[in-house]
PDB file of C-alpha atoms in Angstrom:
ATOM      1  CA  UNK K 181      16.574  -4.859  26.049  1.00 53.00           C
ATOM      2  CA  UNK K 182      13.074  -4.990  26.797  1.00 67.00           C
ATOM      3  CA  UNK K 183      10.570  -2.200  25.805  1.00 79.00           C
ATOM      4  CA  UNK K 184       7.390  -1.353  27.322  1.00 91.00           C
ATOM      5  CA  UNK K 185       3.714  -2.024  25.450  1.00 91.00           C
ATOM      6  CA  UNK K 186       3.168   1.019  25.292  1.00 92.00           C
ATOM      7  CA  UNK K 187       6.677   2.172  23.236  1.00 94.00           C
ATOM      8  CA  UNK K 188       5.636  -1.567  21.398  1.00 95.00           C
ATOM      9  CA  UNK K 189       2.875  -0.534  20.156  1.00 95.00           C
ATOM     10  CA  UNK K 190       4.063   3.303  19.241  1.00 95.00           C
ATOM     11  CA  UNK K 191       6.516   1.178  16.936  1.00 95.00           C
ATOM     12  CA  UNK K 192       3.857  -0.957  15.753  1.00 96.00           C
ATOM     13  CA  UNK K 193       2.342   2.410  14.257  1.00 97.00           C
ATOM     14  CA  UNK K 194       5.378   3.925  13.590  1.00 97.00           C
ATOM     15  CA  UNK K 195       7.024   0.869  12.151  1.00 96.00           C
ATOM     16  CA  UNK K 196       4.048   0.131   9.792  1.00 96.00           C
ATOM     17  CA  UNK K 197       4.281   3.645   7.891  1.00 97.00           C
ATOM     18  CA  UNK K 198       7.220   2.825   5.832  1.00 96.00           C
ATOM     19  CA  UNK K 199       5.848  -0.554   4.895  1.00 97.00           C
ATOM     20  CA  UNK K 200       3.148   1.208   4.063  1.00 96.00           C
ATOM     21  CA  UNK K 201       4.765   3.083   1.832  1.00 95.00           C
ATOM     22  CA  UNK K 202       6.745   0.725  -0.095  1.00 95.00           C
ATOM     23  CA  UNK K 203       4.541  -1.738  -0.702  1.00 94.00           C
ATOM     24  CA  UNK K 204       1.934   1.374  -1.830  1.00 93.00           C
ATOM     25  CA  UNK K 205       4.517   2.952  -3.848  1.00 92.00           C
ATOM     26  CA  UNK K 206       5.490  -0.172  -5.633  1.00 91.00           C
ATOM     27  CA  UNK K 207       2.471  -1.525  -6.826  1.00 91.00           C
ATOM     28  CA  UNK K 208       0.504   1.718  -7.642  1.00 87.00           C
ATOM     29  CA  UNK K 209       2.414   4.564  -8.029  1.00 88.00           C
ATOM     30  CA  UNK K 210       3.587   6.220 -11.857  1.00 88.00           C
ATOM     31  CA  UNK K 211       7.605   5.657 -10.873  1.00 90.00           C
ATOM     32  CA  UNK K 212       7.870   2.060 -10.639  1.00 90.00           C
ATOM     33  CA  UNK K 213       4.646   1.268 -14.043  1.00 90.00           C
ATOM     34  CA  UNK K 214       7.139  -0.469 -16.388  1.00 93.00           C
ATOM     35  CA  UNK K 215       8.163  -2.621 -13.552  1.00 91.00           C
ATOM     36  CA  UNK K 216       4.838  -3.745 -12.534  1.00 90.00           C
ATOM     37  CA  UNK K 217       3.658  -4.174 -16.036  1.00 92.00           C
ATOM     38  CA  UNK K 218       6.367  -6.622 -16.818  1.00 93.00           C
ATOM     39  CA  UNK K 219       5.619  -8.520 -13.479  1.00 91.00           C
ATOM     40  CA  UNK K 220       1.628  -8.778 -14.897  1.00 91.00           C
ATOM     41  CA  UNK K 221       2.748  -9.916 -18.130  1.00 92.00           C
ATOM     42  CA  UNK K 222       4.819 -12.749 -16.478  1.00 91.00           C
ATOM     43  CA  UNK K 223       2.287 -13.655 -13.810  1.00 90.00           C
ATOM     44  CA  UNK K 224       0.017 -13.849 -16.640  1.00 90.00           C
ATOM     45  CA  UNK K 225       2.198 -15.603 -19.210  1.00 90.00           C
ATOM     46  CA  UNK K 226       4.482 -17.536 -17.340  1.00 89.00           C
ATOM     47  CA  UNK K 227       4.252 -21.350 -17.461  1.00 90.00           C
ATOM     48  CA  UNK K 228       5.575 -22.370 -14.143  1.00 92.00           C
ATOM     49  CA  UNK K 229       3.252 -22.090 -10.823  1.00 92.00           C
ATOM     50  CA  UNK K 230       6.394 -20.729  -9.328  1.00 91.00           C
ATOM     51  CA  UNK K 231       6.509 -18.170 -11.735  1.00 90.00           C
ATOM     52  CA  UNK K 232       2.919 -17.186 -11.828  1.00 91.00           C
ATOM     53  CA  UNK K 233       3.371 -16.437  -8.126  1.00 91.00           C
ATOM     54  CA  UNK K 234       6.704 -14.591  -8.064  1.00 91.00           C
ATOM     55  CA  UNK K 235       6.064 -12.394 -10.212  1.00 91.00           C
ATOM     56  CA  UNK K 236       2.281 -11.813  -8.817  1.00 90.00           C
ATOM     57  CA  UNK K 237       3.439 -10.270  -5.690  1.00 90.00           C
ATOM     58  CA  UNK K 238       4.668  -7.449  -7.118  1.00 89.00           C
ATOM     59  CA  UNK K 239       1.635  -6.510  -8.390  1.00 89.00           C
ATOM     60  CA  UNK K 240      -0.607  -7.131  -5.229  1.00 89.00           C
ATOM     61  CA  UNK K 241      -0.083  -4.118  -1.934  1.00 90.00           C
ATOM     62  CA  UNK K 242      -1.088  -6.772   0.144  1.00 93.00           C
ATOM     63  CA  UNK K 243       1.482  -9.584  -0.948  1.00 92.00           C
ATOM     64  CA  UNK K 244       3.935  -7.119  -0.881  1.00 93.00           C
ATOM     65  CA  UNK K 245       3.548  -5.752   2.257  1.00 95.00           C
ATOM     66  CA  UNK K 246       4.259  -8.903   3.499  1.00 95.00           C
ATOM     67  CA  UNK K 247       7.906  -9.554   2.330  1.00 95.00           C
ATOM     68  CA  UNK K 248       8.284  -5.938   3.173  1.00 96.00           C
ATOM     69  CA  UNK K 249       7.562  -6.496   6.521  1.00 97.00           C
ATOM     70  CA  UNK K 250      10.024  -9.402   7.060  1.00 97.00           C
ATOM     71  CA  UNK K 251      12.382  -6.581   5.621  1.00 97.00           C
ATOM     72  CA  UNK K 252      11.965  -4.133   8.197  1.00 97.00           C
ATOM     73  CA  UNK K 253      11.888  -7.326  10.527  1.00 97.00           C
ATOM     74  CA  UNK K 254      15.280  -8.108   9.898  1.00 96.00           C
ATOM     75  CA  UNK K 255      16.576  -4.834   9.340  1.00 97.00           C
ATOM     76  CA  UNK K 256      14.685  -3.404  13.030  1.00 95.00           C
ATOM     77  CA  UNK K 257      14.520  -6.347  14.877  1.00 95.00           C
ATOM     78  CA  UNK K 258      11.130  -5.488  16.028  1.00 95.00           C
ATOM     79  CA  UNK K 259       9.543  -7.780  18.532  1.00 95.00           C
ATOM     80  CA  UNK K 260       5.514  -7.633  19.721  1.00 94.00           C
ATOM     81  CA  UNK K 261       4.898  -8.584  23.131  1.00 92.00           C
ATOM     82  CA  UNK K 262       7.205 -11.899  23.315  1.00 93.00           C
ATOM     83  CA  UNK K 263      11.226 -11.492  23.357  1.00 92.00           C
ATOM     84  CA  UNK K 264      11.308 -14.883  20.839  1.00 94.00           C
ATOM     85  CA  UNK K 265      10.533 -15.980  17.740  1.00 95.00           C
ATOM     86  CA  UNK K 266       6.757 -15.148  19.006  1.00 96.00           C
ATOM     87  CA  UNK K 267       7.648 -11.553  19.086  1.00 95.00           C
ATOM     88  CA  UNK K 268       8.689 -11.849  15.297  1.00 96.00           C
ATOM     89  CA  UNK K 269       6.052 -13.704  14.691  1.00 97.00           C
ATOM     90  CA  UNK K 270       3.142 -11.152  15.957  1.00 97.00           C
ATOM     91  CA  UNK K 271       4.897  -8.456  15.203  1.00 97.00           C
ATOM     92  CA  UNK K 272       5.029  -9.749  11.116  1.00 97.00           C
ATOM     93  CA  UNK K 273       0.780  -9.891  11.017  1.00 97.00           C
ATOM     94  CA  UNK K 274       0.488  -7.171  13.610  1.00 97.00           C
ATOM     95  CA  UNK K 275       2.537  -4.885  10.994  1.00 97.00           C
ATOM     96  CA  UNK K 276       1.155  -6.388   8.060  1.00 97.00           C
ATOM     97  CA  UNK K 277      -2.482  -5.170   9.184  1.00 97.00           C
ATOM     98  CA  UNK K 278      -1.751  -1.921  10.515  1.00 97.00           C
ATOM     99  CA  UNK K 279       0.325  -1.091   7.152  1.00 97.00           C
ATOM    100  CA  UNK K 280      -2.644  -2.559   5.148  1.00 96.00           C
ATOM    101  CA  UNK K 281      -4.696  -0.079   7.368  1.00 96.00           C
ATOM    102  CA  UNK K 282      -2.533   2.946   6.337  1.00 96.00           C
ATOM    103  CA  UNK K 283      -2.910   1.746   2.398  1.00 94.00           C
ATOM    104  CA  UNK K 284      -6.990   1.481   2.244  1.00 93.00           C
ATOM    105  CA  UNK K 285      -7.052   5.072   4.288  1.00 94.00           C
ATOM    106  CA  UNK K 286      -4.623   6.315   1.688  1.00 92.00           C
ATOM    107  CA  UNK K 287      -6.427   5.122  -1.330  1.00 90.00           C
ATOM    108  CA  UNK K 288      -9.734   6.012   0.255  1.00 91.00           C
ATOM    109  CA  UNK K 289      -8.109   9.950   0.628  1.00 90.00           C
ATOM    110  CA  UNK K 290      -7.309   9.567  -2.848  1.00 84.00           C
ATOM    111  CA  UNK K 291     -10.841   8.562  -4.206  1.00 83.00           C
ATOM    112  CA  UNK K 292     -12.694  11.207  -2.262  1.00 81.00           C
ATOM    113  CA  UNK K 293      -9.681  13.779  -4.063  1.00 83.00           C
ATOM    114  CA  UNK K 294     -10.464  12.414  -7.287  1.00 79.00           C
ATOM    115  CA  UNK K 295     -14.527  12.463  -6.755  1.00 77.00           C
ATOM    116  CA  UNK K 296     -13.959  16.029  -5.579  1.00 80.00           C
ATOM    117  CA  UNK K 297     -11.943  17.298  -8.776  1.00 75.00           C
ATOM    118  CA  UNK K 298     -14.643  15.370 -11.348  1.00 76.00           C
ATOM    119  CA  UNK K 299     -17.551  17.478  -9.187  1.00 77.00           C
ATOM    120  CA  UNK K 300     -15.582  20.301  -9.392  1.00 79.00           C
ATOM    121  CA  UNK K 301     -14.753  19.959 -13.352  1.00 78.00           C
ATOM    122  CA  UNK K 302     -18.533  19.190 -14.385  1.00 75.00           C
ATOM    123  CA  UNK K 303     -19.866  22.239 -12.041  1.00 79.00           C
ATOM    124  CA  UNK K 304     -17.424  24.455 -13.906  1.00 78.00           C
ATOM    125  CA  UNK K 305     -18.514  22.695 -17.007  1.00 76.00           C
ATOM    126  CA  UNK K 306     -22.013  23.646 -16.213  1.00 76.00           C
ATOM    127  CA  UNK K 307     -20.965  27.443 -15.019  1.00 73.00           C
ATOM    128  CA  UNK K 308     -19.498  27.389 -18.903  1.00 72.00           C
ATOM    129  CA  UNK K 309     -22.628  26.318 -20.450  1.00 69.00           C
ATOM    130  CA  UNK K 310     -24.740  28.796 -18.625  1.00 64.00           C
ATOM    131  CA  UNK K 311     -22.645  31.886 -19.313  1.00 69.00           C
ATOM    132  CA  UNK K 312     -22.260  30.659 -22.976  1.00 65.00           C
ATOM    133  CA  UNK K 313     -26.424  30.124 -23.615  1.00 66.00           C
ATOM    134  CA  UNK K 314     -27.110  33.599 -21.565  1.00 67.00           C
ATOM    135  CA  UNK K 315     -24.402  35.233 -23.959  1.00 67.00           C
ATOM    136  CA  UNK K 316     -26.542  33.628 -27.021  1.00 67.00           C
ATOM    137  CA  UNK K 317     -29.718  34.614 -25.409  1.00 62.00           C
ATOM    138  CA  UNK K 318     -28.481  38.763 -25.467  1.00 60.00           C
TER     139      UNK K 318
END
């Protein structure tokens, strides 16, 4: 069954969200820290190349992303423009970027968040100071 560009490329953004996810949630988020802190520790310690590698990915959004995109590959059967292996083939880096997109917006959100709270905490810090000098001062 063919599909239009146009539906294509709705699942290309679609598609990507999930992958997204995963690979976000996996390498940064609180749930899955003793994980990722043994896969450091081996990509750190471990003597074989091999190993070094392996256990890297797990630690990198980017890496990930990738292996998580052959999952929902297989699992979707998701094709980009060709019906072939070139469909597969585009449709692994097209979703790869577009994912990696999703992840720098996210973590972008998150820094302006956290650079809002810290302004937020030092103003009231300030606010604090003031009313504690002027109740000194009378």
């Amino acid at each position: 069954m063919t599909q239009t560009v146009a539906l294509q490329i709705v699942w290309l953004f679609v598609l990507a969200l999930p992958i997204a996810c995963v690979a976000w949630t996996s390498t940064h988020e609180e749930v899955f820290r003793e994980p990722r802190e043994f896969c450091k520790r081996q990509c750190h310690q471990s003597k074989s190349l091999f190993g070094r590698k392996f256990f890297y990915v797990f630690t990198c959004e980017y890496c990930l992303s990738h292996y998580v995109t052959i999952f929902f590959l297989v699992i979707t059967r998701y094709k980009l423009l060709f019906e072939d292996w070139r469909g597969y083939l585009l449709a692994l880096f097209a979703l790869v970027w577009v994912a990696n997109q999703y992840m720098s917006l996210y973590n972008r959100l998150r820094l302006d968040i956290k650079h809002e709270g810290v302004e937020i905490e030092a103003t009231q810090e300030q606010v604090g100071g003031l009313k504690a000098s002027k109740r000194r001062v009378a």
